[in-house]
Amino acid sequence: MEKSRDRRIDLLRAIATICVVIGHIIQFRVKDVDSNLIFRLIYSFHMPLFFFISGYLTPNIIYINWIKNRFFRLFMPFVLWASINSFIRCDGVDDFINRFLRVFVYPDTGLWFLLVFYC
């Protein structure tokens, strides 16, 4: 028996995606974005909504292959990008190491959402 798509989930994903687009437009068009009520409202729920949808769609039994797949699809690009970004911005080996480790200590540097998949 074939499972039918849950249109409510599709609608939630569409709403979250539209909110991301609107939030980015506001972010690049408004000078004082932190005082913009619409921006703050959108950013208060759009990423948690994506995580909720992902959790809802995840099967009850988590397979080792699924975890490996997530690791290589999410964590490895995170580490690779953190390495490249740290290398480009560093002023020596010690600065590279500090910048690289800072991404894990302070994940709000732009890649936080990749680490949240593992929490």
XYZ file of C-alpha atoms in Angstrom:
119
model
C 0.000 0.000 0.000
C 1.481 3.313 -1.099
C 1.647 6.155 1.399
C 0.030 9.394 0.332
C 1.734 12.739 0.866
C 0.581 14.789 3.785
C -0.348 18.110 2.181
C -0.256 19.826 5.574
C 3.469 19.106 5.819
C 3.972 20.437 2.294
C 2.097 23.586 3.304
C 4.221 24.031 6.447
C 7.409 23.618 4.410
C 6.173 26.170 1.887
C 5.332 28.652 4.647
C 8.732 28.157 6.295
C 10.512 28.590 2.946
C 8.606 31.790 2.160
C 9.440 33.095 5.627
C 13.137 32.425 5.014
C 13.005 34.363 1.740
C 11.127 37.286 3.313
C 13.514 37.298 6.272
C 16.533 37.449 3.981
C 14.992 40.246 1.922
C 14.345 42.261 5.083
C 17.815 41.460 6.390
C 19.487 42.951 3.313
C 17.091 45.868 2.803
C 16.552 47.270 6.311
C 19.381 49.035 8.155
C 18.273 48.323 11.732
C 17.013 44.804 11.145
C 16.902 43.905 14.849
C 14.176 46.449 15.479
C 12.046 45.225 12.564
C 9.046 43.418 14.056
C 8.362 41.247 10.984
C 11.998 40.125 10.834
C 12.064 39.250 14.519
C 8.763 37.381 14.240
C 9.927 35.336 11.252
C 13.278 34.522 12.821
C 11.593 33.424 16.036
C 10.020 30.373 14.409
C 11.119 29.583 10.855
C 14.169 27.401 11.644
C 12.470 25.571 14.543
C 9.618 24.879 12.118
C 12.040 23.258 9.661
C 13.481 21.139 12.472
C 9.997 20.138 13.616
C 9.111 19.043 10.088
C 12.354 17.073 9.770
C 11.707 15.332 13.070
C 8.126 14.569 12.107
C 9.227 13.003 8.834
C 12.069 10.992 10.375
C 11.221 7.316 10.803
C 10.768 5.960 14.312
C 13.695 3.565 13.920
C 16.970 5.323 13.198
C 19.331 3.237 11.127
C 23.115 3.387 11.266
C 23.217 4.161 7.532
C 20.910 7.125 8.089
C 23.264 8.487 10.747
C 26.286 7.960 8.493
C 24.468 9.661 5.653
C 23.626 12.662 7.864
C 27.213 12.804 9.059
C 28.648 12.973 5.561
C 25.920 15.243 4.208
C 25.899 17.743 7.098
C 28.809 17.485 9.485
C 31.580 16.959 6.942
C 30.585 20.050 4.890
C 30.388 21.961 8.174
C 33.946 20.926 9.073
C 35.197 21.549 5.534
C 33.662 25.026 5.386
C 34.918 25.872 8.868
C 38.405 24.803 7.768
C 38.335 26.840 4.553
C 36.867 29.881 6.272
C 39.411 29.668 9.095
C 42.291 29.242 6.650
C 41.271 32.248 4.532
C 40.883 34.511 7.555
C 43.825 33.302 9.661
C 47.102 35.059 10.447
C 49.093 31.934 11.253
C 48.734 28.418 12.581
C 47.613 29.454 16.069
C 44.987 31.826 14.657
C 43.759 29.095 12.288
C 43.287 26.660 15.175
C 41.548 29.309 17.293
C 39.212 30.307 14.468
C 38.435 26.694 13.611
C 37.647 25.729 17.203
C 35.627 28.916 17.719
C 33.083 27.638 15.192
C 32.321 24.710 17.508
C 32.388 26.755 20.708
C 30.319 29.605 19.242
C 28.230 27.962 16.522
C 26.228 31.153 15.947
C 28.928 32.207 13.480
C 26.670 31.267 10.585
C 26.727 27.488 10.504
C 24.798 26.786 13.722
C 21.920 25.098 11.918
C 24.130 22.249 10.745
C 25.160 21.419 14.306
C 21.545 21.522 15.506
C 20.789 18.452 13.398
C 22.999 16.480 15.784
C 21.560 17.784 19.070
